[in-house]
Amino acid sequence: MASVAGWTAASTQGAFPPLPRAVAQSLYRRMRAVAPAAGGAIERDRATDPEQAFADTACGRLAGSLDDAGLRALGMWTHHWCMRFYDDDTRVGRRLVGEIAARPGLGWTADEVHWMLRESVSAGPAAADRFTLPHAAAAQLPPADELASGRWPEVEVPRQRRPDLSR
């Protein structure tokens, strides 16, 4: 399981400049607003048919009920949750991230994209889908805020290890 350090990941030196504390606090405040509903939806969807149409899932209904700002916060919270607890249990969360990443016109900000990139880099290569949402969000940035392609960290897809069940 990979883990990120939350505020520490948002404020330490690395490939991206640290976010000002007020900006990071604003991001976390918006994510905390959607966290109870998101956590509940993910838990309900874990117990259902994984082949169910997204719109018919609890996560799909939640995503459909939010405006663009709420959907960005939901995407950021889910991205954060997946990066912290990346394992087989994040299947539902990764699906939600993928669905949000596919939505055009959400109006991502450069600060949101930088924060997600820092989270993704902190998670390391164990989290194979860690750049799904940051890449999609960066593609939606206005030209003045676009990230230089040379600033993207290398993406390494890990090999999946099979547990030795012979013991």
PDB file of N, CA and C in Angstrom, residues 83-120:
ATOM      1  N   MET A  83      -4.698   7.533  -3.353  1.00  0.00           N
ATOM      2  CA  MET A  83      -3.242   7.599  -3.215  1.00  0.00           C
ATOM      3  C   MET A  83      -2.800   7.165  -1.823  1.00  0.00           C
ATOM      4  N   ARG A  84      -3.606   7.426  -0.822  1.00  0.00           N
ATOM      5  CA  ARG A  84      -3.244   7.041   0.544  1.00  0.00           C
ATOM      6  C   ARG A  84      -3.482   5.567   0.805  1.00  0.00           C
ATOM      7  N   PHE A  85      -4.508   4.993   0.199  1.00  0.00           N
ATOM      8  CA  PHE A  85      -4.904   3.617   0.519  1.00  0.00           C
ATOM      9  C   PHE A  85      -4.930   2.740  -0.721  1.00  0.00           C
ATOM     10  N   TYR A  86      -3.938   2.905  -1.589  1.00  0.00           N
ATOM     11  CA  TYR A  86      -3.938   2.207  -2.873  1.00  0.00           C
ATOM     12  C   TYR A  86      -3.727   0.715  -2.675  1.00  0.00           C
ATOM     13  N   ASP A  87      -4.761  -0.053  -2.952  1.00  0.00           N
ATOM     14  CA  ASP A  87      -4.693  -1.510  -2.951  1.00  0.00           C
ATOM     15  C   ASP A  87      -5.925  -2.017  -3.688  1.00  0.00           C
ATOM     16  N   ASP A  88      -6.234  -3.294  -3.563  1.00  0.00           N
ATOM     17  CA  ASP A  88      -7.379  -3.849  -4.293  1.00  0.00           C
ATOM     18  C   ASP A  88      -8.701  -3.206  -3.879  1.00  0.00           C
ATOM     19  N   ASP A  89      -8.775  -2.671  -2.675  1.00  0.00           N
ATOM     20  CA  ASP A  89     -10.008  -2.048  -2.198  1.00  0.00           C
ATOM     21  C   ASP A  89     -10.292  -0.702  -2.861  1.00  0.00           C
ATOM     22  N   THR A  90      -9.356  -0.169  -3.604  1.00  0.00           N
ATOM     23  CA  THR A  90      -9.566   1.137  -4.221  1.00  0.00           C
ATOM     24  C   THR A  90     -10.196   1.028  -5.610  1.00  0.00           C
ATOM     25  N   ARG A  91     -10.611  -0.164  -6.010  1.00  0.00           N
ATOM     26  CA  ARG A  91     -11.218  -0.359  -7.328  1.00  0.00           C
ATOM     27  C   ARG A  91     -12.362   0.624  -7.566  1.00  0.00           C
ATOM     28  N   VAL A  92     -13.248   0.773  -6.601  1.00  0.00           N
ATOM     29  CA  VAL A  92     -14.389   1.682  -6.736  1.00  0.00           C
ATOM     30  C   VAL A  92     -13.911   3.127  -6.814  1.00  0.00           C
ATOM     31  N   GLY A  93     -12.957   3.489  -5.984  1.00  0.00           N
ATOM     32  CA  GLY A  93     -12.422   4.847  -6.014  1.00  0.00           C
ATOM     33  C   GLY A  93     -11.716   5.152  -7.315  1.00  0.00           C
ATOM     34  N   ARG A  94     -10.956   4.185  -7.829  1.00  0.00           N
ATOM     35  CA  ARG A  94     -10.275   4.395  -9.108  1.00  0.00           C
ATOM     36  C   ARG A  94     -11.280   4.545 -10.243  1.00  0.00           C
ATOM     37  N   ARG A  95     -12.388   3.827 -10.164  1.00  0.00           N
ATOM     38  CA  ARG A  95     -13.436   3.996 -11.183  1.00  0.00           C
ATOM     39  C   ARG A  95     -14.015   5.403 -11.106  1.00  0.00           C
ATOM     40  N   LEU A  96     -14.261   5.885  -9.904  1.00  0.00           N
ATOM     41  CA  LEU A  96     -14.795   7.237  -9.729  1.00  0.00           C
ATOM     42  C   LEU A  96     -13.807   8.275 -10.260  1.00  0.00           C
ATOM     43  N   VAL A  97     -12.534   8.119  -9.956  1.00  0.00           N
ATOM     44  CA  VAL A  97     -11.510   9.032 -10.472  1.00  0.00           C
ATOM     45  C   VAL A  97     -11.527   9.027 -11.997  1.00  0.00           C
ATOM     46  N   GLY A  98     -11.601   7.841 -12.593  1.00  0.00           N
ATOM     47  CA  GLY A  98     -11.624   7.735 -14.048  1.00  0.00           C
ATOM     48  C   GLY A  98     -12.841   8.413 -14.666  1.00  0.00           C
ATOM     49  N   GLU A  99     -13.992   8.266 -14.024  1.00  0.00           N
ATOM     50  CA  GLU A  99     -15.217   8.900 -14.528  1.00  0.00           C
ATOM     51  C   GLU A  99     -15.111  10.423 -14.443  1.00  0.00           C
ATOM     52  N   ILE A 100     -14.569  10.916 -13.351  1.00  0.00           N
ATOM     53  CA  ILE A 100     -14.410  12.372 -13.205  1.00  0.00           C
ATOM     54  C   ILE A 100     -13.372  12.880 -14.199  1.00  0.00           C
ATOM     55  N   ALA A 101     -12.296  12.129 -14.383  1.00  0.00           N
ATOM     56  CA  ALA A 101     -11.247  12.531 -15.329  1.00  0.00           C
ATOM     57  C   ALA A 101     -11.794  12.646 -16.753  1.00  0.00           C
ATOM     58  N   ALA A 102     -12.813  11.868 -17.067  1.00  0.00           N
ATOM     59  CA  ALA A 102     -13.379  11.877 -18.421  1.00  0.00           C
ATOM     60  C   ALA A 102     -14.350  13.039 -18.657  1.00  0.00           C
ATOM     61  N   ARG A 103     -14.674  13.777 -17.612  1.00  0.00           N
ATOM     62  CA  ARG A 103     -15.626  14.885 -17.761  1.00  0.00           C
ATOM     63  C   ARG A 103     -14.919  16.146 -18.224  1.00  0.00           C
ATOM     64  N   PRO A 104     -15.342  16.713 -19.335  1.00  0.00           N
ATOM     65  CA  PRO A 104     -14.719  17.952 -19.824  1.00  0.00           C
ATOM     66  C   PRO A 104     -15.289  19.174 -19.112  1.00  0.00           C
ATOM     67  N   GLY A 105     -14.514  20.245 -19.137  1.00  0.00           N
ATOM     68  CA  GLY A 105     -15.017  21.534 -18.684  1.00  0.00           C
ATOM     69  C   GLY A 105     -15.243  21.705 -17.199  1.00  0.00           C
ATOM     70  N   LEU A 106     -14.490  21.002 -16.359  1.00  0.00           N
ATOM     71  CA  LEU A 106     -14.679  21.139 -14.915  1.00  0.00           C
ATOM     72  C   LEU A 106     -14.020  22.400 -14.359  1.00  0.00           C
ATOM     73  N   GLY A 107     -13.165  23.027 -15.138  1.00  0.00           N
ATOM     74  CA  GLY A 107     -12.555  24.280 -14.694  1.00  0.00           C
ATOM     75  C   GLY A 107     -11.500  24.110 -13.625  1.00  0.00           C
ATOM     76  N   TRP A 108     -10.635  23.112 -13.758  1.00  0.00           N
ATOM     77  CA  TRP A 108      -9.566  22.886 -12.788  1.00  0.00           C
ATOM     78  C   TRP A 108      -8.679  24.120 -12.686  1.00  0.00           C
ATOM     79  N   THR A 109      -8.126  24.342 -11.521  1.00  0.00           N
ATOM     80  CA  THR A 109      -7.179  25.441 -11.335  1.00  0.00           C
ATOM     81  C   THR A 109      -5.762  24.867 -11.328  1.00  0.00           C
ATOM     82  N   ALA A 110      -4.797  25.720 -11.597  1.00  0.00           N
ATOM     83  CA  ALA A 110      -3.403  25.282 -11.563  1.00  0.00           C
ATOM     84  C   ALA A 110      -3.035  24.774 -10.170  1.00  0.00           C
ATOM     85  N   ASP A 111      -3.532  25.422  -9.121  1.00  0.00           N
ATOM     86  CA  ASP A 111      -3.245  24.968  -7.754  1.00  0.00           C
ATOM     87  C   ASP A 111      -3.779  23.558  -7.517  1.00  0.00           C
ATOM     88  N   GLU A 112      -4.982  23.270  -8.007  1.00  0.00           N
ATOM     89  CA  GLU A 112      -5.558  21.930  -7.836  1.00  0.00           C
ATOM     90  C   GLU A 112      -4.713  20.887  -8.565  1.00  0.00           C
ATOM     91  N   VAL A 113      -4.299  21.217  -9.777  1.00  0.00           N
ATOM     92  CA  VAL A 113      -3.483  20.280 -10.556  1.00  0.00           C
ATOM     93  C   VAL A 113      -2.133  20.061  -9.877  1.00  0.00           C
ATOM     94  N   HIS A 114      -1.494  21.126  -9.426  1.00  0.00           N
ATOM     95  CA  HIS A 114      -0.202  20.984  -8.735  1.00  0.00           C
ATOM     96  C   HIS A 114      -0.348  20.125  -7.488  1.00  0.00           C
ATOM     97  N   TRP A 115      -1.405  20.357  -6.725  1.00  0.00           N
ATOM     98  CA  TRP A 115      -1.630  19.571  -5.514  1.00  0.00           C
ATOM     99  C   TRP A 115      -1.773  18.090  -5.858  1.00  0.00           C
ATOM    100  N   MET A 116      -2.580  17.774  -6.884  1.00  0.00           N
ATOM    101  CA  MET A 116      -2.775  16.368  -7.262  1.00  0.00           C
ATOM    102  C   MET A 116      -1.476  15.742  -7.769  1.00  0.00           C
ATOM    103  N   LEU A 117      -0.681  16.517  -8.502  1.00  0.00           N
ATOM    104  CA  LEU A 117       0.604  15.996  -8.970  1.00  0.00           C
ATOM    105  C   LEU A 117       1.523  15.684  -7.801  1.00  0.00           C
ATOM    106  N   ARG A 118       1.557  16.559  -6.811  1.00  0.00           N
ATOM    107  CA  ARG A 118       2.394  16.315  -5.626  1.00  0.00           C
ATOM    108  C   ARG A 118       1.922  15.056  -4.903  1.00  0.00           C
ATOM    109  N   GLU A 119       0.611  14.890  -4.786  1.00  0.00           N
ATOM    110  CA  GLU A 119       0.060  13.683  -4.156  1.00  0.00           C
ATOM    111  C   GLU A 119       0.496  12.446  -4.938  1.00  0.00           C
ATOM    112  N   SER A 120       0.428  12.541  -6.261  1.00  0.00           N
ATOM    113  CA  SER A 120       0.746  11.400  -7.116  1.00  0.00           C
ATOM    114  C   SER A 120       2.216  11.026  -7.029  1.00  0.00           C
TER     115      SER A 120
END
